[in-house]
Coordinates of C-alpha atoms in Angstrom, one line a residue:
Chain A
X18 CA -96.3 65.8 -62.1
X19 CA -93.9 63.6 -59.8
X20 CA -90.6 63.9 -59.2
X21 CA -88.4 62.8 -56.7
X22 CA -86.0 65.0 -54.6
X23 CA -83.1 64.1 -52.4
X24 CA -85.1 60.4 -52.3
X25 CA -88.3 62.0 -51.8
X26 CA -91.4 61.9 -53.6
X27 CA -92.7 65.2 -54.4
X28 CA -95.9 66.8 -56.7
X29 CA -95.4 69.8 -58.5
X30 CA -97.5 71.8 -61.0
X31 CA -96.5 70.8 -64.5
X32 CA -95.3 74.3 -65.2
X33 CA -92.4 73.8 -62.4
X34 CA -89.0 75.0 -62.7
X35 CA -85.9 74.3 -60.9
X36 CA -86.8 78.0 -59.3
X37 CA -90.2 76.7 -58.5
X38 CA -89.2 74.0 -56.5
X39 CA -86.3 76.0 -54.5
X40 CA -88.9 78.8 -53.8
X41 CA -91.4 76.4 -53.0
X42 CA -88.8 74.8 -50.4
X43 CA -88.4 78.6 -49.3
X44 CA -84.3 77.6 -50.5
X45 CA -82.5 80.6 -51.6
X46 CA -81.0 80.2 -55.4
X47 CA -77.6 81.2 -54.5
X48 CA -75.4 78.9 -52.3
X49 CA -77.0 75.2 -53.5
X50 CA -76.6 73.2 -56.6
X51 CA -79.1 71.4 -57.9
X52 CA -78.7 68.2 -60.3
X53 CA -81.4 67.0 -62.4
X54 CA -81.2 63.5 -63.7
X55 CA -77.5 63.3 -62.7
X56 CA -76.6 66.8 -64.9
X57 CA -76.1 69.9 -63.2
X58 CA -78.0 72.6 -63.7
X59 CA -76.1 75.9 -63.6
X60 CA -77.6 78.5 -61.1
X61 CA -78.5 80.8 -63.9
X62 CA -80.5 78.3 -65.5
X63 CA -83.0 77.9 -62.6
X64 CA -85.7 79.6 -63.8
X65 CA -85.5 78.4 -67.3
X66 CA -84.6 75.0 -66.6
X67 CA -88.2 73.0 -66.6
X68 CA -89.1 70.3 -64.8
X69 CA -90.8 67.0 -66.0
X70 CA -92.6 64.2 -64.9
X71 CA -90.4 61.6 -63.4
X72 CA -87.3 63.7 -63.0
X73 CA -84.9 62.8 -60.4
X74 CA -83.4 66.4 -58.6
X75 CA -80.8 66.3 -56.0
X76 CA -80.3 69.6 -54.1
X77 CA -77.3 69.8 -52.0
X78 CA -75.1 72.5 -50.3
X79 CA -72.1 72.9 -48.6
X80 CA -72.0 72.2 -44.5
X81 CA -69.2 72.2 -42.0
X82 CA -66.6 69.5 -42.8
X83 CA -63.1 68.6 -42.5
Chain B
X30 CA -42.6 86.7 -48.5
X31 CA -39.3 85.4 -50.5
X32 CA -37.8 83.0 -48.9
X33 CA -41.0 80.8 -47.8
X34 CA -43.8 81.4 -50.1
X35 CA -46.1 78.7 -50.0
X36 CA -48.0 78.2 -53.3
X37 CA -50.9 76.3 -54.3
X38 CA -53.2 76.6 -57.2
X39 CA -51.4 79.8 -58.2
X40 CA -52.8 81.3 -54.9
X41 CA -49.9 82.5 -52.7
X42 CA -50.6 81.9 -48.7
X43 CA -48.9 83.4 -45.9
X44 CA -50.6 80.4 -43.4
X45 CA -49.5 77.0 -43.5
X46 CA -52.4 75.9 -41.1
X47 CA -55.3 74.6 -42.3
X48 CA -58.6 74.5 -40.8
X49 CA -62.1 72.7 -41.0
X50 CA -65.7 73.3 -39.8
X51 CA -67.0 70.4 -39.0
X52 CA -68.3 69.9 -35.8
X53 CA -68.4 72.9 -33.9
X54 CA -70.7 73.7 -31.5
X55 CA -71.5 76.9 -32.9
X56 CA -70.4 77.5 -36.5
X57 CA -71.0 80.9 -35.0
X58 CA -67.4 80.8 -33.5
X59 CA -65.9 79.8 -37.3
X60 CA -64.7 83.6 -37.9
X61 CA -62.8 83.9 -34.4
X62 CA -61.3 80.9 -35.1
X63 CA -60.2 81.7 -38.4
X64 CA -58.5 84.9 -37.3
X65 CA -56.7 83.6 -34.3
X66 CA -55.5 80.8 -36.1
X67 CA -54.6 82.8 -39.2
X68 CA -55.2 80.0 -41.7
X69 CA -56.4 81.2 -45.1
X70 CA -57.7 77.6 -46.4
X71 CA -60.9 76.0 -44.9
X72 CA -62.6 73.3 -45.7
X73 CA -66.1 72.2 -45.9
X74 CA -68.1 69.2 -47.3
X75 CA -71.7 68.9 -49.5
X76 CA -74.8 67.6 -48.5
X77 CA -78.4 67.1 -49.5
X78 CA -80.3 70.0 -48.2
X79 CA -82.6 69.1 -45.7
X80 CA -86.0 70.2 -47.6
X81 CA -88.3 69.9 -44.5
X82 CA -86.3 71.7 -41.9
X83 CA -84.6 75.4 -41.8
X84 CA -80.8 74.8 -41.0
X85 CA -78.3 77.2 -40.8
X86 CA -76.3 78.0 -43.2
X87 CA -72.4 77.2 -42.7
X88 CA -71.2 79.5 -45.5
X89 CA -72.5 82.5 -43.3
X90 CA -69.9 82.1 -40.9
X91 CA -66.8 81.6 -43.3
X92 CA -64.8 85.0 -44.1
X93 CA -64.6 86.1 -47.5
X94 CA -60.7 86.0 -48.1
X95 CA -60.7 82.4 -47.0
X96 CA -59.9 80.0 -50.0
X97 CA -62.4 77.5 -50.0
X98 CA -61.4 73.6 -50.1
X99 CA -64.6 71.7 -50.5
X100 CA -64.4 67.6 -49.6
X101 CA -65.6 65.0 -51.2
X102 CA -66.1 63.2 -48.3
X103 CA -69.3 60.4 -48.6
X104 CA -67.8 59.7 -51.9
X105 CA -67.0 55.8 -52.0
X106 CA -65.6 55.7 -55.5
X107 CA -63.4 57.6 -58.1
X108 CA -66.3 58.4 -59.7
X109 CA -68.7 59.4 -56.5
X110 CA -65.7 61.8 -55.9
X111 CA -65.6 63.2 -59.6
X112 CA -69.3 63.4 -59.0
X113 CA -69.1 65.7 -55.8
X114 CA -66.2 67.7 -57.3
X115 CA -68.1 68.8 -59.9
X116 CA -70.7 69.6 -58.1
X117 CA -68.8 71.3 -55.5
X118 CA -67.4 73.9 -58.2
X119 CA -71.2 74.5 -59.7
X120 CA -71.2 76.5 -56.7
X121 CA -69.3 79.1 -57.6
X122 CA -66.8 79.3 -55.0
X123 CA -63.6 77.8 -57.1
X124 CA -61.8 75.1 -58.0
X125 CA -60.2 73.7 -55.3
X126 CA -61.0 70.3 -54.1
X127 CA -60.1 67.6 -51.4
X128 CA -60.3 64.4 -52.5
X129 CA -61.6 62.0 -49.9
X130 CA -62.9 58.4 -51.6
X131 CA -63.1 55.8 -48.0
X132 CA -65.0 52.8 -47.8
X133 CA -64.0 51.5 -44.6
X134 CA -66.6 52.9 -42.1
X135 CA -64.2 51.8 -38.7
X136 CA -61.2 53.4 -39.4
X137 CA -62.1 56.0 -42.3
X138 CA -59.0 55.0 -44.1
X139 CA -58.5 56.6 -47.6
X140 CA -58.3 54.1 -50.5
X141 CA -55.6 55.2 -52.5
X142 CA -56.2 53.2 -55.7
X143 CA -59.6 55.3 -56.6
X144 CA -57.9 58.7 -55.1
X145 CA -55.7 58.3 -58.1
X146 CA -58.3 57.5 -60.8
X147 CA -60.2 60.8 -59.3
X148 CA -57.1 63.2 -59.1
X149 CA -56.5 62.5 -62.9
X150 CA -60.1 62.8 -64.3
X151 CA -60.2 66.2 -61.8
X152 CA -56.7 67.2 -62.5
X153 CA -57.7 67.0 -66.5
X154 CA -60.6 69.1 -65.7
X155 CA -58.7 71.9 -64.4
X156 CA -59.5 71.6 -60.9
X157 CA -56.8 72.1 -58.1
X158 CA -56.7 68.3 -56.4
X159 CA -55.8 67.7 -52.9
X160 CA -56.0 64.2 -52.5
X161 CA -56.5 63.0 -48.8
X162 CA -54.1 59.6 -48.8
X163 CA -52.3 57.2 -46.6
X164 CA -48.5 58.3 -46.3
X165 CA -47.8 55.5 -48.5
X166 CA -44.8 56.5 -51.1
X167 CA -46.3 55.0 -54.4
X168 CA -49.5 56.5 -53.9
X169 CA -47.7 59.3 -53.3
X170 CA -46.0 59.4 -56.7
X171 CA -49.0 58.3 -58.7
X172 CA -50.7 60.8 -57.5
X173 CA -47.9 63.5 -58.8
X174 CA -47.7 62.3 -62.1
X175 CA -52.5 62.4 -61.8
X176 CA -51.5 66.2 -61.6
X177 CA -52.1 66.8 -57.7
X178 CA -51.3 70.2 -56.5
X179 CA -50.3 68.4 -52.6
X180 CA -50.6 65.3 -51.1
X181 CA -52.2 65.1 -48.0
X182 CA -51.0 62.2 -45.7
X183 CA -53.0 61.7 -42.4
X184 CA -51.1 61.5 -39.2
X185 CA -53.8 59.4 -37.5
X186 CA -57.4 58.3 -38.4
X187 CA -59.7 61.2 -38.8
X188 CA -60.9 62.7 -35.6
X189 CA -58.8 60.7 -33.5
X190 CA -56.6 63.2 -31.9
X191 CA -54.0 60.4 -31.8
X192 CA -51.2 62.5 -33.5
X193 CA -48.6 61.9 -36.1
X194 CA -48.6 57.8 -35.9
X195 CA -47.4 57.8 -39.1
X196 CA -44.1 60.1 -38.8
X197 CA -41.6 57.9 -40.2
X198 CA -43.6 57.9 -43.6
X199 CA -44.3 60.8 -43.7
X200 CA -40.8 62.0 -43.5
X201 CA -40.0 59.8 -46.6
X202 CA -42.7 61.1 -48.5
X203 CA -41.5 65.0 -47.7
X204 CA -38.2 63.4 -48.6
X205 CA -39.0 62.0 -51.9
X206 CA -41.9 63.7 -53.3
X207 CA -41.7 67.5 -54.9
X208 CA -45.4 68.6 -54.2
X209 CA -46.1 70.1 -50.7
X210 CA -47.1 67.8 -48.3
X211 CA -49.8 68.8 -46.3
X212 CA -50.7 66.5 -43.0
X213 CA -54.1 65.9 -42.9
X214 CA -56.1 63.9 -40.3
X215 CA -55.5 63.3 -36.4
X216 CA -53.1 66.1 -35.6
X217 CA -54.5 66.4 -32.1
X218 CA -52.6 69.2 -29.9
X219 CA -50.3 71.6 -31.4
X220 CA -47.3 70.0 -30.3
X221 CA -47.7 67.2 -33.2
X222 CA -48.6 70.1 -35.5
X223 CA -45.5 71.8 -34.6
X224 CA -43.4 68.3 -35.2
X225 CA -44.8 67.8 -38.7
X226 CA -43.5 71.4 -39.5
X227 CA -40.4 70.6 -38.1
X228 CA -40.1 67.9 -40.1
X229 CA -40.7 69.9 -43.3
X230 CA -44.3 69.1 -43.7
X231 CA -45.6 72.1 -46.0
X232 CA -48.7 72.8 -44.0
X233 CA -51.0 70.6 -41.9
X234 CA -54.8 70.6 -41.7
X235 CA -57.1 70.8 -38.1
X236 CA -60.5 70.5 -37.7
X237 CA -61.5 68.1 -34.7
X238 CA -58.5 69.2 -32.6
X239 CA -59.5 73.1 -32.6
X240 CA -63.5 72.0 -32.7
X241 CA -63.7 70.1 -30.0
X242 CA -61.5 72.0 -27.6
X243 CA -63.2 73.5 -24.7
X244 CA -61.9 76.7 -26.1
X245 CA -62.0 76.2 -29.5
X246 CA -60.8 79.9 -30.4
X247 CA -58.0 79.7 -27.9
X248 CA -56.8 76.4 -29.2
X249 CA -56.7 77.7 -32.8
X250 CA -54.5 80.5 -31.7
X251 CA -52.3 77.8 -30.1
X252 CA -52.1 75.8 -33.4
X253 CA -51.7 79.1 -35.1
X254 CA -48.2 79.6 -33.1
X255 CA -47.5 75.8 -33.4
X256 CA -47.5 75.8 -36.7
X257 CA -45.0 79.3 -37.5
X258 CA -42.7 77.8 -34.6
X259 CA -42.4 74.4 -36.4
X260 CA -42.0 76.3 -40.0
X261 CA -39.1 78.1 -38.5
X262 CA -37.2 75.7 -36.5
X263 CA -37.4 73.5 -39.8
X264 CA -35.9 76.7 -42.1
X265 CA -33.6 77.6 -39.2
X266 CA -32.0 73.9 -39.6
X267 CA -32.3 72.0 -36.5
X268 CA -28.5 71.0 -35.0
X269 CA -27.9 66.9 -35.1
X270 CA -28.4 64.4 -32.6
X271 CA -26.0 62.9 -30.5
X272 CA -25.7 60.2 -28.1
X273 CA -23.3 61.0 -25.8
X274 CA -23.2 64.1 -24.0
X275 CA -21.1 67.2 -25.9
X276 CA -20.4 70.3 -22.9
X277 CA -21.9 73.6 -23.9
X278 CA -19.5 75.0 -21.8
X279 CA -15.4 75.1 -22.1
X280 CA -14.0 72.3 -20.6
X281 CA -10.7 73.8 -20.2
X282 CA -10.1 77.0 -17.7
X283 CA -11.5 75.3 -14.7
X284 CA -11.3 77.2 -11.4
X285 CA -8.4 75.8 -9.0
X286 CA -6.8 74.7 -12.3
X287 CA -5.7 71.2 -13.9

């Protein structure tokens, strides 16, 4: 399946889950939040949280800033 | 403390300087800078991870007992800022939140109309709002009665360096408004940091002025001290002006008499 994340096209199995993708980004699952289809997903719903065809993700974190 | 607690979000701080960590040319240098400055709040701002490139990781670098203040700076709407907010707190580190909404890309000046609208819906939703404003007084009270926990005036645009350009309203809005006012944006040495707090500011926030010093560590220590001398010259009651000249010394008792 396709989905897009942080504006980018991506292809993922069609068993993904919001794990899935972080591991497959080699992201850790602690210290990012993800949103999927403008809901956030809480981090202990990663791994049961699937993915589906067309789904728009955003995965952010914090950086330096004043 | 007693006398000069300093409360925000039920969270009692002994620092009334508050630091960033943006750009630094090493985030490693973020934990000697927080200890020599002393500041217990820090702030820092979300992004999209980069998904094709390894970057560092800022949160590494930030000591646990600092209270987190998260921005929502990119935000160019009430709701954009909402949006971050809640974000921001899906991350587990608290509820704290800087509200930054700024549309104008020259001068980065905060537009106070959505501020509001964001401090209430956050405010509603439990969050503890620091709203990033100009020092203009009706903002100032419209954002009270939204539910702020400070107000945050700049003192110049952000990263100028340019210092407390805005004194005067500033002054009216420690004068008028009951939440603490924290100075936020341009402070550039710690001479203007140190005037604020004079004044009666509540705190002030740094981030370019101790990033971009040559010595970044040493200049944080220097705001540090900046910052406790302004605090106590503004408890210990500063004597009035005058124009003419008033002797410190006797003027009576002169030697050779009169």
């Amino acid at each position: 399946m396709n989905v897009t994340v942080n504006g980018g096209e991506m292809e993922l199995s069609s068993d993904a889950t919001v794990l899935t993708l972080l591991e497959l980004k080699n992201l850790p699952s602690t210290g990012v939040v993800v949103e999927r289809n403008g809901d956030i997903v809480p981090g202990e719903a990663f791994a049961i949280t699937a993915l589906e065809d067309g789904d728009h993700l955003e995965v952010l974190r914090f950086v330096g800033g004043g | 403390m007693s006398e000069d607690s300093f409360i925000i979000g039920g969270r009692e701080l002994s620092s009334r300087l508050f630091t960033g960590t943006g750009k630094y040319g090493d985030d490693a240098v973020i934990p000697d800078v927080c200890a020599a400055s002393g500041s217990e709040v820090i702030t820092v701002a979300l992004r999209r991870v980069d998904l094709d490139a390894a970057t560092g990781n800022v949160m590494d670098h930030i000591p646990d007992h600092m209270q987190l203040l998260p921005n929502t700076s990119g935000a160019r709407t009430a709701d954009e800022a909402v949006r971050i907010a809640r974000l921001a707190r899906a991350m587990g580190c608290g509820d704290w939140i800087k509200i930054e909404v700024i549309s104008d890309n020259r001068y980065l000046l905060p537009d106070g109309f959505e501020t509001v609208k964001a401090t209430e819906i956050l405010a509603k939703e439990g969050f503890v709002v620091l709203p990033y404003v100009n020092a203009d007084l009706y903002v100032a009270k419209a954002l009270a009665d939204a539910g702020a926990a400070a107000v945050m005036p700049l003192g110049a645009p952000i990263g100028t360096n340019r210092g407390l350009k805005t004194r005067e309203m500033v002054r009216i809005l420690i004068e008028e408004i009951e939440l603490p006012i924290i100075v936020d944006a341009g402070i550039g040495r710690p001479s203007e940091a140190c005037e604020a707090m004079e004044m009666g500011a509540d705190a002030v926030l740094v981030n370019t002025a101790i990033a971009t010093a040559a010595d970044p560590v040493r200049m944080a220590a220097a705001f540090g001290d900046a910052v406790r001398a302004g605090r106590e010259a503004y408890l210990a009651g500063p004597g009035a002006k005058r124009v003419l000249a008033d002797a410190s010394s006797p003027l009576t008792g002169f030697l050779g008499g009169r």
